[in-house]
PDB file of C-alpha atoms in Angstrom:
ATOM      1  CA  MET A   1       0.000   0.000   0.000  1.00  0.00           C
ATOM      2  CA  GLU A   2       1.221   3.492  -0.901  1.00  0.00           C
ATOM      3  CA  THR A   3       0.090   6.834   0.483  1.00  0.00           C
ATOM      4  CA  ILE A   4       0.748  10.446  -0.475  1.00  0.00           C
ATOM      5  CA  LYS A   5       0.558  13.035   2.300  1.00  0.00           C
ATOM      6  CA  ILE A   6       0.173  16.693   1.332  1.00  0.00           C
ATOM      7  CA  ASN A   7      -0.123  19.132   4.240  1.00  0.00           C
ATOM      8  CA  ASN A   8      -3.018  17.767   6.312  1.00  0.00           C
ATOM      9  CA  SER A   9      -4.445  15.608   3.510  1.00  0.00           C
ATOM     10  CA  VAL A  10      -3.658  11.989   2.739  1.00  0.00           C
ATOM     11  CA  PHE A  11      -4.320   9.953  -0.421  1.00  0.00           C
ATOM     12  CA  LEU A  12      -4.356   6.182  -0.605  1.00  0.00           C
ATOM     13  CA  ILE A  13      -2.893   4.221  -3.517  1.00  0.00           C
ATOM     14  CA  PRO A  14      -4.492   0.784  -2.993  1.00  0.00           C
ATOM     15  CA  PRO A  15      -2.312  -2.296  -3.571  1.00  0.00           C
ATOM     16  CA  SER A  16      -5.015  -3.780  -5.796  1.00  0.00           C
ATOM     17  CA  GLN A  17      -6.832  -1.065  -7.674  1.00  0.00           C
ATOM     18  CA  PRO A  18     -10.594  -0.898  -6.973  1.00  0.00           C
ATOM     19  CA  LYS A  19     -12.812  -1.285 -10.016  1.00  0.00           C
ATOM     20  CA  LEU A  20     -14.548   2.049 -10.660  1.00  0.00           C
ATOM     21  CA  GLN A  21     -17.294   1.758 -13.246  1.00  0.00           C
ATOM     22  CA  ALA A  22     -19.516   4.434 -14.712  1.00  0.00           C
ATOM     23  CA  ASN A  23     -22.657   2.442 -15.469  1.00  0.00           C
ATOM     24  CA  CYS A  24     -24.747   4.176 -18.136  1.00  0.00           C
ATOM     25  CA  ALA A  25     -27.259   1.362 -18.673  1.00  0.00           C
ATOM     26  CA  LYS A  26     -31.015   1.746 -18.260  1.00  0.00           C
ATOM     27  CA  GLU A  27     -31.930   2.346 -14.603  1.00  0.00           C
ATOM     28  CA  TYR A  28     -28.367   2.930 -13.392  1.00  0.00           C
ATOM     29  CA  GLY A  29     -26.697   6.267 -14.235  1.00  0.00           C
ATOM     30  CA  GLN A  30     -24.381   5.801 -11.243  1.00  0.00           C
ATOM     31  CA  PHE A  31     -20.785   5.240 -10.307  1.00  0.00           C
ATOM     32  CA  LEU A  32     -20.132   1.738  -8.976  1.00  0.00           C
ATOM     33  CA  LEU A  33     -17.099   0.707  -6.956  1.00  0.00           C
ATOM     34  CA  ASP A  34     -15.826  -2.893  -6.967  1.00  0.00           C
ATOM     35  CA  CYS A  35     -19.248  -4.101  -8.131  1.00  0.00           C
ATOM     36  CA  PRO A  36     -19.571  -7.733  -9.331  1.00  0.00           C
ATOM     37  CA  PRO A  37     -20.871  -8.104 -12.904  1.00  0.00           C
ATOM     38  CA  LYS A  38     -24.512  -8.387 -13.915  1.00  0.00           C
ATOM     39  CA  LEU A  39     -26.142  -7.208 -10.687  1.00  0.00           C
ATOM     40  CA  THR A  40     -29.504  -5.465 -10.790  1.00  0.00           C
ATOM     41  CA  ILE A  41     -29.577  -1.947  -9.394  1.00  0.00           C
ATOM     42  CA  LEU A  42     -31.399  -3.199  -6.278  1.00  0.00           C
ATOM     43  CA  GLU A  43     -28.719  -5.827  -5.709  1.00  0.00           C
ATOM     44  CA  ALA A  44     -25.997  -3.223  -6.256  1.00  0.00           C
ATOM     45  CA  GLN A  45     -27.692  -0.862  -3.807  1.00  0.00           C
ATOM     46  CA  ALA A  46     -28.100  -3.581  -1.185  1.00  0.00           C
ATOM     47  CA  GLY A  47     -24.427  -4.468  -1.531  1.00  0.00           C
ATOM     48  CA  GLY A  48     -23.305  -0.862  -1.045  1.00  0.00           C
ATOM     49  CA  TYR A  49     -21.723  -0.627  -4.494  1.00  0.00           C
ATOM     50  CA  LEU A  50     -23.582   2.483  -5.688  1.00  0.00           C
ATOM     51  CA  LYS A  51     -21.611   5.722  -5.201  1.00  0.00           C
ATOM     52  CA  GLY A  52     -23.945   8.352  -6.625  1.00  0.00           C
ATOM     53  CA  SER A  53     -24.515  10.139  -9.912  1.00  0.00           C
ATOM     54  CA  LYS A  54     -22.121  13.046  -9.281  1.00  0.00           C
ATOM     55  CA  ALA A  55     -18.437  13.236  -8.428  1.00  0.00           C
ATOM     56  CA  ASP A  56     -15.684  15.836  -8.616  1.00  0.00           C
ATOM     57  CA  PHE A  57     -12.121  14.739  -9.322  1.00  0.00           C
ATOM     58  CA  ALA A  58      -8.535  15.840  -9.438  1.00  0.00           C
ATOM     59  CA  ILE A  59      -7.331  14.110 -12.614  1.00  0.00           C
ATOM     60  CA  ALA A  60      -3.862  12.609 -12.511  1.00  0.00           C
ATOM     61  CA  ILE A  61      -3.746  10.961 -15.952  1.00  0.00           C
ATOM     62  CA  SER A  62      -5.897  10.929 -19.069  1.00  0.00           C
ATOM     63  CA  ARG A  63      -4.626   8.169 -21.345  1.00  0.00           C
ATOM     64  CA  PRO A  64      -5.214   7.964 -25.106  1.00  0.00           C
ATOM     65  CA  ASP A  65      -7.965   5.699 -26.360  1.00  0.00           C
ATOM     66  CA  ARG A  66      -7.548   1.937 -26.223  1.00  0.00           C
ATOM     67  CA  LEU A  67      -9.600  -0.479 -28.318  1.00  0.00           C
ATOM     68  CA  LEU A  68     -11.176  -3.160 -26.113  1.00  0.00           C
ATOM     69  CA  THR A  69     -13.702  -5.939 -26.579  1.00  0.00           C
ATOM     70  CA  ILE A  70     -15.547  -6.499 -23.301  1.00  0.00           C
ATOM     71  CA  ASN A  71     -18.314  -9.093 -22.943  1.00  0.00           C
ATOM     72  CA  GLU A  72     -21.141  -9.009 -25.473  1.00  0.00           C
ATOM     73  CA  ASN A  73     -21.722  -5.247 -25.346  1.00  0.00           C
ATOM     74  CA  PHE A  74     -18.478  -3.673 -26.559  1.00  0.00           C
ATOM     75  CA  THR A  75     -16.629  -4.976 -29.620  1.00  0.00           C
ATOM     76  CA  ASN A  76     -13.302  -3.379 -30.541  1.00  0.00           C
ATOM     77  CA  GLU A  77     -14.535  -0.111 -29.049  1.00  0.00           C
ATOM     78  CA  PRO A  78     -12.405   2.907 -28.043  1.00  0.00           C
ATOM     79  CA  PHE A  79     -12.238   3.657 -24.319  1.00  0.00           C
ATOM     80  CA  THR A  80     -10.555   6.595 -22.587  1.00  0.00           C
ATOM     81  CA  GLU A  81      -8.827   5.734 -19.311  1.00  0.00           C
ATOM     82  CA  LEU A  82      -8.658   8.205 -16.407  1.00  0.00           C
ATOM     83  CA  TRP A  83      -6.718   8.066 -13.146  1.00  0.00           C
ATOM     84  CA  VAL A  84      -8.628  10.236 -10.675  1.00  0.00           C
ATOM     85  CA  ILE A  85      -8.763  11.312  -7.036  1.00  0.00           C
ATOM     86  CA  PRO A  86     -12.385  11.915  -5.912  1.00  0.00           C
ATOM     87  CA  VAL A  87     -12.824  15.098  -3.868  1.00  0.00           C
ATOM     88  CA  THR A  88     -16.642  15.164  -3.512  1.00  0.00           C
ATOM     89  CA  GLY A  89     -19.553  12.748  -3.827  1.00  0.00           C
ATOM     90  CA  GLY A  90     -20.107   9.195  -2.684  1.00  0.00           C
ATOM     91  CA  LEU A  91     -16.691   8.096  -3.899  1.00  0.00           C
ATOM     92  CA  LYS A  92     -15.075  10.596  -1.527  1.00  0.00           C
ATOM     93  CA  ASP A  93     -17.544  10.160   1.355  1.00  0.00           C
ATOM     94  CA  GLN A  94     -16.285   6.669   2.167  1.00  0.00           C
ATOM     95  CA  PHE A  95     -13.294   8.456   3.748  1.00  0.00           C
ATOM     96  CA  LYS A  96     -13.648  10.747   6.747  1.00  0.00           C
ATOM     97  CA  GLY A  97     -11.928  14.117   6.729  1.00  0.00           C
ATOM     98  CA  PRO A  98      -9.276  15.238   4.207  1.00  0.00           C
ATOM     99  CA  ALA A  99      -8.634  11.813   2.676  1.00  0.00           C
ATOM    100  CA  SER A 100      -9.306  10.067  -0.619  1.00  0.00           C
ATOM    101  CA  MET A 101      -7.758   7.472  -2.921  1.00  0.00           C
ATOM    102  CA  LEU A 102      -6.581   7.012  -6.477  1.00  0.00           C
ATOM    103  CA  LEU A 103      -9.060   5.260  -8.767  1.00  0.00           C
ATOM    104  CA  SER A 104      -9.039   4.436 -12.430  1.00  0.00           C
ATOM    105  CA  PHE A 105     -11.895   3.819 -14.836  1.00  0.00           C
ATOM    106  CA  LEU A 106     -12.825   3.624 -18.500  1.00  0.00           C
ATOM    107  CA  MET A 107     -15.141   5.930 -20.435  1.00  0.00           C
ATOM    108  CA  HIS A 108     -16.677   5.251 -23.812  1.00  0.00           C
ATOM    109  CA  ARG A 109     -19.079   6.651 -26.388  1.00  0.00           C
ATOM    110  CA  ARG A 110     -20.877   9.848 -25.439  1.00  0.00           C
ATOM    111  CA  SER A 111     -19.178  10.195 -22.035  1.00  0.00           C
ATOM    112  CA  LYS A 112     -15.785   9.995 -23.742  1.00  0.00           C
ATOM    113  CA  ASP A 113     -16.861  12.539 -26.361  1.00  0.00           C
ATOM    114  CA  SER A 114     -18.054  14.906 -23.618  1.00  0.00           C
ATOM    115  CA  PHE A 115     -14.641  14.721 -21.955  1.00  0.00           C
ATOM    116  CA  ALA A 116     -12.852  15.301 -25.262  1.00  0.00           C
ATOM    117  CA  GLY A 117     -15.124  18.254 -25.994  1.00  0.00           C
ATOM    118  CA  LEU A 118     -14.182  19.856 -22.695  1.00  0.00           C
ATOM    119  CA  TYR A 119     -10.514  19.751 -23.608  1.00  0.00           C
ATOM    120  CA  ASN A 120     -11.228  21.035 -27.085  1.00  0.00           C
ATOM    121  CA  HIS A 121     -12.585  24.070 -25.247  1.00  0.00           C
ATOM    122  CA  PHE A 122      -9.216  24.541 -23.513  1.00  0.00           C
ATOM    123  CA  ALA A 123      -7.320  24.089 -26.783  1.00  0.00           C
ATOM    124  CA  HIS A 124      -9.536  26.638 -28.525  1.00  0.00           C
ATOM    125  CA  ARG A 125      -9.078  29.126 -25.708  1.00  0.00           C
ATOM    126  CA  ALA A 126      -5.284  28.614 -25.807  1.00  0.00           C
ATOM    127  CA  PHE A 127      -5.223  29.197 -29.578  1.00  0.00           C
ATOM    128  CA  GLN A 128      -7.138  32.441 -29.162  1.00  0.00           C
ATOM    129  CA  GLN A 129      -4.616  33.565 -26.547  1.00  0.00           C
ATOM    130  CA  TRP A 130      -1.751  32.702 -28.898  1.00  0.00           C
ATOM    131  CA  CYS A 131      -3.306  34.924 -31.573  1.00  0.00           C
ATOM    132  CA  GLU A 132      -3.814  37.784 -29.113  1.00  0.00           C
ATOM    133  CA  ASP A 133      -0.194  37.489 -27.929  1.00  0.00           C
ATOM    134  CA  GLY A 134       1.123  38.112 -31.435  1.00  0.00           C
ATOM    135  CA  MET A 135       1.446  34.465 -32.544  1.00  0.00           C
ATOM    136  CA  PRO A 136       4.812  33.754 -30.848  1.00  0.00           C
ATOM    137  CA  GLY A 137       6.586  30.519 -31.816  1.00  0.00           C
ATOM    138  CA  ASP A 138       4.862  27.264 -32.677  1.00  0.00           C
ATOM    139  CA  PRO A 139       1.084  27.415 -32.000  1.00  0.00           C
ATOM    140  CA  LYS A 140       1.001  23.701 -31.187  1.00  0.00           C
ATOM    141  CA  GLU A 141       3.614  24.070 -28.466  1.00  0.00           C
ATOM    142  CA  PHE A 142       1.815  27.113 -27.090  1.00  0.00           C
ATOM    143  CA  CYS A 143      -1.467  25.219 -26.933  1.00  0.00           C
ATOM    144  CA  TYR A 144       0.136  22.095 -25.458  1.00  0.00           C
ATOM    145  CA  ALA A 145       1.740  24.154 -22.699  1.00  0.00           C
ATOM    146  CA  ALA A 146      -1.595  25.785 -21.912  1.00  0.00           C
ATOM    147  CA  ILE A 147      -3.475  22.489 -21.885  1.00  0.00           C
ATOM    148  CA  ALA A 148      -0.787  20.864 -19.726  1.00  0.00           C
ATOM    149  CA  SER A 149      -1.542  23.411 -16.997  1.00  0.00           C
ATOM    150  CA  VAL A 150      -5.242  22.495 -16.982  1.00  0.00           C
ATOM    151  CA  LEU A 151      -4.845  19.318 -14.933  1.00  0.00           C
ATOM    152  CA  LYS A 152      -2.767  21.193 -12.361  1.00  0.00           C
ATOM    153  CA  ASN A 153      -5.306  23.931 -11.755  1.00  0.00           C
ATOM    154  CA  TYR A 154      -8.860  22.642 -12.091  1.00  0.00           C
ATOM    155  CA  ILE A 155     -11.231  20.215 -10.433  1.00  0.00           C
ATOM    156  CA  PHE A 156     -13.274  18.236 -12.965  1.00  0.00           C
ATOM    157  CA  CYS A 157     -16.956  17.585 -12.370  1.00  0.00           C
ATOM    158  CA  ALA A 158     -18.728  14.476 -13.670  1.00  0.00           C
ATOM    159  CA  GLU A 159     -22.518  14.240 -13.578  1.00  0.00           C
ATOM    160  CA  PHE A 160     -24.708  11.588 -15.178  1.00  0.00           C
ATOM    161  CA  GLN A 161     -27.290  12.883 -17.648  1.00  0.00           C
ATOM    162  CA  LYS A 162     -30.380  10.871 -18.578  1.00  0.00           C
ATOM    163  CA  VAL A 163     -31.306  10.453 -22.245  1.00  0.00           C
ATOM    164  CA  GLU A 164     -34.421   8.905 -23.753  1.00  0.00           C
ATOM    165  CA  GLY A 165     -33.313   7.526 -27.109  1.00  0.00           C
ATOM    166  CA  ALA A 166     -34.705   5.299 -29.818  1.00  0.00           C
ATOM    167  CA  LEU A 167     -33.307   2.264 -27.993  1.00  0.00           C
ATOM    168  CA  GLY A 168     -34.669   3.327 -24.620  1.00  0.00           C
ATOM    169  CA  THR A 169     -33.188   5.043 -21.578  1.00  0.00           C
ATOM    170  CA  TYR A 170     -29.458   5.467 -21.229  1.00  0.00           C
ATOM    171  CA  TRP A 171     -27.052   7.803 -19.440  1.00  0.00           C
ATOM    172  CA  PHE A 172     -23.817   9.575 -20.185  1.00  0.00           C
ATOM    173  CA  ILE A 173     -21.352  11.609 -18.126  1.00  0.00           C
ATOM    174  CA  GLN A 174     -21.466  15.364 -18.695  1.00  0.00           C
ATOM    175  CA  TRP A 175     -18.110  16.923 -17.826  1.00  0.00           C
ATOM    176  CA  SER A 176     -17.417  20.432 -16.541  1.00  0.00           C
ATOM    177  CA  TYR A 177     -14.671  22.065 -14.491  1.00  0.00           C
ATOM    178  CA  ARG A 178     -14.211  24.568 -11.682  1.00  0.00           C
ATOM    179  CA  ASN A 179     -11.553  26.104  -9.458  1.00  0.00           C
ATOM    180  CA  PRO A 180     -10.562  24.229  -6.275  1.00  0.00           C
ATOM    181  CA  GLN A 181     -12.619  25.422  -3.297  1.00  0.00           C
ATOM    182  CA  SER A 182     -10.785  24.087  -0.248  1.00  0.00           C
ATOM    183  CA  ASP A 183      -7.336  23.265   1.052  1.00  0.00           C
ATOM    184  CA  PHE A 184      -8.145  19.590   0.555  1.00  0.00           C
ATOM    185  CA  GLU A 185      -8.931  20.117  -3.131  1.00  0.00           C
ATOM    186  CA  HIS A 186      -5.704  22.076  -3.601  1.00  0.00           C
ATOM    187  CA  ASP A 187      -3.844  19.200  -1.931  1.00  0.00           C
ATOM    188  CA  ALA A 188      -5.560  16.689  -4.236  1.00  0.00           C
ATOM    189  CA  LEU A 189      -4.316  18.621  -7.271  1.00  0.00           C
ATOM    190  CA  VAL A 190      -0.761  18.518  -5.884  1.00  0.00           C
ATOM    191  CA  ALA A 191      -1.050  14.759  -5.292  1.00  0.00           C
ATOM    192  CA  ALA A 192      -2.381  14.254  -8.820  1.00  0.00           C
ATOM    193  CA  GLU A 193       0.584  16.171 -10.224  1.00  0.00           C
ATOM    194  CA  MET A 194       2.973  13.983  -8.220  1.00  0.00           C
ATOM    195  CA  ILE A 195       1.350  10.856  -9.672  1.00  0.00           C
ATOM    196  CA  ARG A 196       1.487  12.321 -13.185  1.00  0.00           C
ATOM    197  CA  SER A 197       5.165  13.238 -12.823  1.00  0.00           C
ATOM    198  CA  GLY A 198       5.952   9.801 -11.417  1.00  0.00           C
ATOM    199  CA  ALA A 199       4.162   8.099 -14.290  1.00  0.00           C
ATOM    200  CA  GLU A 200       6.405   9.946 -16.748  1.00  0.00           C
ATOM    201  CA  SER A 201       9.435   8.207 -15.262  1.00  0.00           C
ATOM    202  CA  GLY A 202       7.604   4.927 -14.694  1.00  0.00           C
ATOM    203  CA  ALA A 203       7.935   5.266 -10.918  1.00  0.00           C
ATOM    204  CA  THR A 204       4.195   5.181 -10.232  1.00  0.00           C
ATOM    205  CA  LEU A 205       3.049   3.089 -13.174  1.00  0.00           C
ATOM    206  CA  HIS A 206       2.563  -0.029 -11.050  1.00  0.00           C
ATOM    207  CA  TRP A 207      -0.049   1.815  -8.973  1.00  0.00           C
ATOM    208  CA  VAL A 208      -2.710   1.364 -11.658  1.00  0.00           C
ATOM    209  CA  THR A 209      -2.462  -1.735 -13.837  1.00  0.00           C
ATOM    210  CA  ASN A 210      -4.522  -3.570 -16.391  1.00  0.00           C
ATOM    211  CA  GLU A 211      -5.477  -6.019 -13.644  1.00  0.00           C
ATOM    212  CA  THR A 212      -8.133  -3.484 -12.759  1.00  0.00           C
ATOM    213  CA  TYR A 213      -9.968  -4.064 -16.014  1.00  0.00           C
ATOM    214  CA  GLU A 214      -9.244  -7.773 -16.213  1.00  0.00           C
ATOM    215  CA  ARG A 215     -11.049  -8.156 -12.892  1.00  0.00           C
ATOM    216  CA  TRP A 216     -13.801  -5.715 -13.833  1.00  0.00           C
ATOM    217  CA  ALA A 217     -14.444  -7.437 -17.189  1.00  0.00           C
ATOM    218  CA  SER A 218     -13.716 -11.029 -16.250  1.00  0.00           C
ATOM    219  CA  ASN A 219     -15.231 -12.249 -19.505  1.00  0.00           C
ATOM    220  CA  ALA A 220     -13.221  -9.883 -21.694  1.00  0.00           C
ATOM    221  CA  ILE A 221     -12.342 -11.363 -25.080  1.00  0.00           C
ATOM    222  CA  VAL A 222      -9.354  -9.080 -25.594  1.00  0.00           C
ATOM    223  CA  THR A 223      -7.237  -7.347 -22.972  1.00  0.00           C
ATOM    224  CA  ALA A 224      -4.673  -4.669 -23.676  1.00  0.00           C
ATOM    225  CA  PRO A 225      -0.944  -5.357 -23.315  1.00  0.00           C
ATOM    226  CA  ALA A 226       1.033  -4.022 -20.365  1.00  0.00           C
ATOM    227  CA  LEU A 227       1.013  -0.235 -20.264  1.00  0.00           C
ATOM    228  CA  PRO A 228       4.200   1.662 -21.126  1.00  0.00           C
ATOM    229  CA  ALA A 229       5.327   4.638 -19.089  1.00  0.00           C
ATOM    230  CA  VAL A 230       3.125   7.698 -19.553  1.00  0.00           C
ATOM    231  CA  SER A 231       4.959  10.787 -20.720  1.00  0.00           C
ATOM    232  CA  GLU A 232       3.690  14.315 -20.198  1.00  0.00           C
ATOM    233  CA  ALA A 233       3.524  14.668 -23.984  1.00  0.00           C
ATOM    234  CA  GLU A 234       1.286  11.604 -24.192  1.00  0.00           C
ATOM    235  CA  ALA A 235      -0.936  12.914 -21.429  1.00  0.00           C
ATOM    236  CA  ARG A 236      -1.314  16.209 -23.292  1.00  0.00           C
ATOM    237  CA  ALA A 237      -1.982  14.450 -26.590  1.00  0.00           C
ATOM    238  CA  SER A 238      -4.747  12.416 -24.975  1.00  0.00           C
ATOM    239  CA  LEU A 239      -6.630  15.606 -24.161  1.00  0.00           C
ATOM    240  CA  GLN A 240      -7.409  16.136 -27.824  1.00  0.00           C
ATOM    241  CA  ALA A 241     -10.206  14.551 -29.802  1.00  0.00           C
ATOM    242  CA  GLN A 242      -7.901  13.267 -32.535  1.00  0.00           C
ATOM    243  CA  ASN A 243      -8.738   9.829 -33.928  1.00  0.00           C
ATOM    244  CA  GLN A 244     -11.932   9.602 -31.917  1.00  0.00           C
ATOM    245  CA  GLN A 245     -14.946   8.117 -33.638  1.00  0.00           C
ATOM    246  CA  VAL A 246     -18.009  10.314 -33.264  1.00  0.00           C
ATOM    247  CA  LEU A 247     -21.163   8.218 -33.301  1.00  0.00           C
ATOM    248  CA  PRO A 248     -24.672   9.498 -34.096  1.00  0.00           C
ATOM    249  CA  GLN A 249     -26.287  10.690 -30.886  1.00  0.00           C
ATOM    250  CA  GLY A 250     -29.104   8.147 -31.023  1.00  0.00           C
ATOM    251  CA  ASN A 251     -26.605   5.265 -31.007  1.00  0.00           C
ATOM    252  CA  LYS A 252     -24.459   6.421 -28.079  1.00  0.00           C
ATOM    253  CA  ARG A 253     -24.781   4.973 -24.635  1.00  0.00           C
TER     254      ARG A 253
END
């Protein structure tokens, strides 16, 4: 077990990463933590696996899309992987006081597109600033530097949104961002930066492994190979919507 202590706050890095799932199916629209597969929502509630429909995070890593085939629902589909520290909501409330832990989960379809759209906003804003500053140097480097500072400075808010589509009810995660509002949230951003910097050198890579998803999707047909070290450049590149398939809204879940 690893811990990171920042001022009066402490953050747990579990030895075996809990399985955080954002369940967008039918009656759910909730975060689930370490939930066994194929439970009904009543069974999940009785087991204490439901962690609410809202959560705010300090984001340590946003990894580029990976193609995964998981059970009968997802065939060769792109998922975005996040390493996050919850600072509000049911995921945080399991810890008393200024404490939380590192979690990792996969996003897909409309939730993934919402996250990518948020970072497109930052890239657009950075490009406008570059123009206003007299277009100094390479615009890509200017924008990358601006986007790289986003994870250090903002808390990211995830809230499930209900959609009635042609195939019935489904949910997706709507992403937004805000400034940190407490010493604990500032500390969480510092801890996330430490994890991100450690991942660049490979020092913290073992903290979140593919075992998380192998346990979460025990009937996965394909699992990804071992993850390489995450560079800051890769983390920045993952914040763009490049090479992401945009599906018609009625088909997203």
